Amino acid sequence: MVSKEESLKQLTRTIKNKDGKTVFKKGKPLTEECQVYDFKTNDRTVLSFMSNGRKETVEVFTRKCKPAIQIIHLTQETYDYFTGDYYPKGFKGNWKNLTPLQKVRVHCQQIAEDRGGKLENFEVFE
């Protein structure tokens, strides 16, 4: 969670009358300062839940940040499974023509996507 001050950015907007026309004072448009959520630096999550028989909706703003780097160690049994005949769900292509390293990459890519990240690098130690 972030504080309200960190989530908002300051904007200046012109004041309009009921007809939608800009209001002028001494030849200059009237303006007012307002604060709006900055979606470039914050992610917005909308939560809906039932409270006392009424539907409640809460907006939560979280700061966007650099994703954490995660290292996954695989056992020999997992490596054998990854390089075997079983391909991940949703894989399109000819699994049998892939090299063992390409098969491991496909599995690691799916793990990264499931966790909301991206695959940057992997190494296989013999």
Coordinates of N, CA and C in Angstrom, one line a residue:
M1 N 0.8 -1.2 0.0 CA 0.0 0.0 0.0 C 0.9 1.2 0.0
V2 N 0.4 2.3 -0.6 CA 1.1 3.5 -0.6 C 0.3 4.6 0.0
S3 N 0.9 5.6 0.5 CA 0.1 6.7 1.1 C -0.6 7.5 0.0
K4 N -1.6 8.2 0.4 CA -2.4 9.0 -0.5 C -1.5 10.0 -1.2
E5 N -0.6 10.6 -0.5 CA 0.3 11.7 -1.1 C 1.2 11.1 -2.2
E6 N 1.6 9.8 -2.0 CA 2.5 9.2 -3.0 C 1.7 8.8 -4.3
S7 N 0.4 8.5 -4.1 CA -0.4 8.0 -5.2 C -1.0 9.1 -6.1
L8 N -0.9 10.4 -5.6 CA -1.6 11.4 -6.3 C -0.6 12.3 -7.1
K9 N -1.1 12.9 -8.1 CA -0.3 14.0 -8.8 C -1.1 15.2 -8.9
Q10 N -0.5 16.4 -8.9 CA -1.2 17.6 -8.9 C -1.5 18.1 -10.3
L11 N -2.7 18.4 -10.6 CA -3.1 18.9 -11.9 C -3.8 20.3 -11.8
T12 N -3.8 21.0 -12.8 CA -4.5 22.3 -12.9 C -5.5 22.1 -14.0
R13 N -6.8 22.3 -13.7 CA -7.9 22.2 -14.7 C -8.7 23.5 -14.7
T14 N -9.2 23.7 -15.9 CA -10.0 25.0 -16.1 C -11.4 24.7 -15.5
I15 N -12.0 25.8 -15.0 CA -13.4 25.7 -14.4 C -14.4 26.0 -15.6
K16 N -15.4 25.1 -15.7 CA -16.4 25.3 -16.7 C -17.8 25.5 -16.0
N17 N -18.6 26.3 -16.7 CA -20.0 26.5 -16.2 C -20.9 25.3 -16.6
K18 N -22.2 25.5 -16.2 CA -23.1 24.4 -16.5 C -23.3 24.0 -17.9
D19 N -23.0 25.0 -18.8 CA -23.1 24.7 -20.3 C -21.9 24.1 -20.8
G20 N -20.8 23.9 -20.0 CA -19.6 23.3 -20.5 C -18.6 24.3 -21.1
K21 N -18.9 25.6 -20.9 CA -18.0 26.6 -21.4 C -17.0 27.1 -20.3
T22 N -15.8 27.4 -20.7 CA -14.8 27.9 -19.8 C -15.2 29.2 -19.2
V23 N -15.0 29.3 -17.9 CA -15.3 30.6 -17.1 C -14.0 31.4 -17.2
F24 N -14.2 32.7 -17.5 CA -13.1 33.7 -17.6 C -13.2 34.7 -16.5
K25 N -12.1 35.2 -16.0 CA -12.1 36.3 -15.1 C -10.9 37.2 -15.5
K26 N -11.3 38.5 -15.8 CA -10.3 39.4 -16.3 C -9.5 38.9 -17.5
G27 N -10.3 38.3 -18.4 CA -9.7 37.8 -19.7 C -8.9 36.5 -19.6
K28 N -8.8 35.9 -18.4 CA -8.0 34.7 -18.2 C -8.9 33.6 -17.7
P29 N -8.8 32.4 -18.2 CA -9.6 31.3 -17.7 C -9.4 31.0 -16.2
L30 N -10.4 30.8 -15.5 CA -10.3 30.4 -14.1 C -9.8 28.9 -14.0
T31 N -8.9 28.7 -13.1 CA -8.4 27.3 -12.9 C -8.4 26.9 -11.5
E32 N -8.4 25.6 -11.2 CA -8.3 25.1 -9.9 C -7.3 24.0 -9.8
E33 N -6.7 23.8 -8.7 CA -5.8 22.7 -8.5 C -6.5 21.5 -8.0
C34 N -6.2 20.4 -8.5 CA -6.8 19.1 -8.1 C -5.8 18.0 -8.1
Q35 N -6.1 17.0 -7.3 CA -5.2 15.8 -7.2 C -5.9 14.6 -7.8
V36 N -5.2 13.9 -8.7 CA -5.8 12.7 -9.3 C -4.7 11.6 -9.1
Y37 N -5.2 10.4 -9.2 CA -4.3 9.2 -9.0 C -3.4 9.1 -10.2
D38 N -2.1 8.9 -10.0 CA -1.1 8.8 -11.0 C -1.0 7.3 -11.4
F39 N -1.6 6.9 -12.6 CA -1.6 5.5 -13.0 C -0.2 5.1 -13.6
K40 N 0.7 6.0 -13.8 CA 2.0 5.6 -14.3 C 2.9 5.1 -13.2
T41 N 2.7 5.5 -12.0 CA 3.5 5.1 -10.9 C 2.8 4.2 -10.0
N42 N 1.4 3.9 -10.2 CA 0.7 3.1 -9.3 C -0.2 2.1 -10.1
D43 N -0.4 1.0 -9.5 CA -1.4 0.0 -10.1 C -2.7 0.1 -9.3
R44 N -3.8 0.0 -9.9 CA -5.1 0.1 -9.3 C -5.7 -1.3 -9.2
T45 N -6.2 -1.7 -8.0 CA -6.9 -3.0 -7.9 C -8.2 -2.7 -7.3
V46 N -9.3 -3.2 -7.8 CA -10.6 -3.0 -7.3 C -11.1 -4.3 -6.6
L47 N -11.4 -4.1 -5.4 CA -11.9 -5.3 -4.6 C -13.4 -5.1 -4.3
S48 N -14.2 -6.1 -4.6 CA -15.6 -6.1 -4.3 C -15.9 -7.2 -3.3
F49 N -16.8 -6.9 -2.3 CA -17.1 -7.9 -1.3 C -18.5 -7.5 -0.7
M50 N -19.1 -8.4 -0.1 CA -20.4 -8.2 0.6 C -20.2 -7.8 2.0
S51 N -20.9 -6.8 2.5 CA -20.8 -6.3 3.9 C -22.2 -5.9 4.3
N52 N -22.7 -6.6 5.3 CA -24.0 -6.4 5.8 C -25.1 -6.4 4.7
G53 N -25.0 -7.3 3.8 CA -25.9 -7.5 2.7 C -25.8 -6.5 1.6
R54 N -24.8 -5.6 1.7 CA -24.6 -4.6 0.6 C -23.2 -4.9 -0.1
K55 N -23.2 -4.6 -1.4 CA -21.9 -4.8 -2.1 C -21.1 -3.6 -1.9
E56 N -19.9 -3.8 -1.4 CA -18.9 -2.8 -1.1 C -17.8 -2.9 -2.1
T57 N -17.3 -1.8 -2.6 CA -16.2 -1.7 -3.6 C -15.1 -0.8 -3.0
V58 N -13.9 -1.4 -3.0 CA -12.7 -0.6 -2.5 C -11.6 -0.6 -3.5
E59 N -11.1 0.6 -3.8 CA -10.0 0.7 -4.7 C -8.7 0.8 -3.9
V60 N -7.7 -0.1 -4.3 CA -6.4 -0.1 -3.6 C -5.4 0.3 -4.6
F61 N -4.5 1.2 -4.3 CA -3.4 1.6 -5.2 C -2.1 1.1 -4.6
T62 N -1.3 0.4 -5.4 CA 0.0 -0.1 -5.0 C 1.0 0.5 -5.9
R63 N 2.2 0.7 -5.4 CA 3.3 1.3 -6.1 C 3.9 0.3 -7.1
K64 N 4.1 0.7 -8.3 CA 4.8 -0.1 -9.3 C 6.2 -0.1 -8.9
C65 N 6.8 -1.3 -9.0 CA 8.2 -1.4 -8.7 C 8.9 -2.4 -9.5
K66 N 10.2 -2.5 -9.4 CA 11.0 -3.4 -10.2 C 10.7 -4.8 -9.6
P67 N 10.4 -5.8 -10.4 CA 10.1 -7.1 -9.9 C 11.3 -7.8 -9.2
A68 N 11.1 -8.6 -8.2 CA 12.1 -9.3 -7.5 C 12.7 -10.4 -8.4
I69 N 13.9 -10.7 -8.2 CA 14.5 -11.8 -9.0 C 14.4 -13.0 -8.1
Q70 N 13.9 -14.1 -8.8 CA 13.7 -15.3 -8.1 C 14.5 -16.4 -8.7
I71 N 15.1 -17.2 -7.9 CA 16.0 -18.3 -8.4 C 15.3 -19.6 -8.0
I72 N 15.1 -20.5 -8.9 CA 14.4 -21.8 -8.7 C 15.5 -22.9 -8.9
H73 N 15.6 -23.7 -7.9 CA 16.5 -24.9 -8.0 C 15.7 -26.1 -8.4
L74 N 16.1 -26.8 -9.4 CA 15.3 -28.0 -9.8 C 16.1 -29.3 -9.5
T75 N 15.4 -30.3 -9.0 CA 16.0 -31.6 -8.8 C 16.2 -32.3 -10.1
Q76 N 17.0 -33.4 -10.0 CA 17.2 -34.2 -11.2 C 15.9 -34.8 -11.7
E77 N 15.1 -35.2 -10.8 CA 13.8 -35.7 -11.2 C 12.9 -34.7 -12.0
T78 N 13.0 -33.5 -11.5 CA 12.2 -32.4 -12.2 C 12.8 -32.1 -13.6
Y79 N 14.2 -32.1 -13.7 CA 14.8 -31.9 -14.9 C 14.5 -33.0 -15.9
D80 N 14.4 -34.2 -15.4 CA 14.1 -35.4 -16.3 C 12.6 -35.2 -16.8
Y81 N 11.7 -34.7 -15.9 CA 10.3 -34.5 -16.3 C 10.2 -33.4 -17.3
F82 N 11.0 -32.3 -17.1 CA 11.0 -31.2 -18.0 C 11.5 -31.5 -19.4
T83 N 12.4 -32.4 -19.5 CA 13.0 -32.8 -20.8 C 12.4 -34.0 -21.3
G84 N 11.4 -34.6 -20.7 CA 10.7 -35.8 -21.1 C 9.7 -35.5 -22.2
D85 N 8.7 -36.5 -22.3 CA 7.7 -36.4 -23.3 C 6.5 -35.5 -22.9
Y86 N 6.4 -35.1 -21.7 CA 5.3 -34.3 -21.2 C 5.5 -32.8 -21.4
Y87 N 4.7 -32.2 -22.2 CA 4.8 -30.8 -22.5 C 3.8 -30.0 -21.7
P88 N 4.1 -28.7 -21.4 CA 3.2 -27.9 -20.6 C 1.9 -27.6 -21.3
K89 N 0.9 -27.3 -20.5 CA -0.4 -27.0 -21.0 C -0.4 -25.7 -21.9
G90 N -1.0 -25.8 -23.0 CA -1.0 -24.6 -23.9 C 0.1 -24.5 -24.8
F91 N 1.1 -25.4 -24.8 CA 2.2 -25.4 -25.7 C 1.8 -25.8 -27.1
K92 N 2.2 -24.9 -28.1 CA 1.8 -25.2 -29.4 C 3.2 -25.4 -30.2
G93 N 3.3 -26.5 -30.9 CA 4.5 -26.8 -31.6 C 4.8 -28.3 -31.5
N94 N 5.9 -28.6 -32.1 CA 6.3 -30.0 -32.0 C 7.3 -30.2 -30.9
W95 N 6.9 -30.8 -29.8 CA 7.6 -31.0 -28.6 C 8.8 -31.9 -28.8
K96 N 8.6 -32.9 -29.6 CA 9.7 -33.9 -29.8 C 10.9 -33.4 -30.6
N97 N 10.7 -32.3 -31.3 CA 11.9 -31.8 -32.1 C 12.7 -30.8 -31.3
L98 N 12.3 -30.4 -30.1 CA 13.0 -29.5 -29.2 C 14.2 -30.2 -28.5
T99 N 15.2 -29.4 -28.3 CA 16.4 -29.9 -27.6 C 16.0 -29.9 -26.1
P100 N 16.8 -30.6 -25.2 CA 16.5 -30.5 -23.8 C 16.5 -29.1 -23.2
L101 N 17.5 -28.3 -23.7 CA 17.5 -26.9 -23.2 C 16.3 -26.1 -23.6
Q102 N 15.8 -26.3 -24.8 CA 14.6 -25.6 -25.2 C 13.4 -26.0 -24.4
K103 N 13.3 -27.3 -24.1 CA 12.2 -27.8 -23.3 C 12.2 -27.2 -21.9
V104 N 13.4 -27.1 -21.3 CA 13.5 -26.5 -20.0 C 13.1 -25.1 -20.0
R105 N 13.5 -24.4 -21.1 CA 13.2 -23.0 -21.3 C 11.7 -22.8 -21.3
V106 N 11.0 -23.7 -22.1 CA 9.5 -23.6 -22.2 C 8.9 -23.7 -20.8
H107 N 9.3 -24.7 -20.0 CA 8.8 -24.9 -18.7 C 9.1 -23.8 -17.8
C108 N 10.3 -23.2 -17.8 CA 10.6 -22.1 -17.0 C 9.9 -20.8 -17.3
Q109 N 9.6 -20.7 -18.6 CA 8.8 -19.5 -19.1 C 7.4 -19.6 -18.6
Q110 N 6.8 -20.8 -18.5 CA 5.5 -21.0 -18.0 C 5.5 -20.7 -16.5
I111 N 6.5 -21.2 -15.8 CA 6.6 -20.9 -14.3 C 6.6 -19.4 -14.1
A112 N 7.4 -18.7 -14.9 CA 7.6 -17.2 -14.7 C 6.3 -16.5 -15.0
E113 N 5.6 -16.9 -16.1 CA 4.3 -16.3 -16.4 C 3.2 -16.5 -15.4
D114 N 3.2 -17.8 -14.8 CA 2.3 -18.1 -13.8 C 2.5 -17.2 -12.5
R115 N 3.7 -16.8 -12.3 CA 4.0 -16.0 -11.1 C 4.0 -14.5 -11.4
G116 N 3.6 -14.1 -12.7 CA 3.4 -12.7 -13.0 C 4.8 -12.1 -13.4
G117 N 5.7 -12.9 -13.7 CA 7.0 -12.3 -14.0 C 7.4 -12.6 -15.5
K118 N 8.7 -12.5 -15.7 CA 9.2 -12.9 -17.0 C 10.6 -13.6 -16.8
L119 N 10.8 -14.5 -17.8 CA 12.1 -15.3 -17.7 C 13.2 -14.5 -18.3
E120 N 14.2 -14.3 -17.5 CA 15.4 -13.5 -18.0 C 16.5 -14.5 -18.4
N121 N 16.8 -15.5 -17.5 CA 17.9 -16.3 -17.7 C 17.8 -17.6 -17.0
F122 N 18.4 -18.6 -17.4 CA 18.5 -19.9 -16.7 C 19.7 -20.6 -17.1
E123 N 20.2 -21.4 -16.1 CA 21.4 -22.2 -16.4 C 21.2 -23.6 -16.0
V124 N 21.8 -24.5 -16.7 CA 21.7 -25.9 -16.4 C 23.1 -26.4 -16.0
F125 N 23.2 -26.9 -14.7 CA 24.5 -27.4 -14.2 C 24.5 -28.9 -14.4
E126 N 25.6 -29.4 -14.9 CA 25.7 -30.9 -15.1 C 26.2 -31.5 -13.8

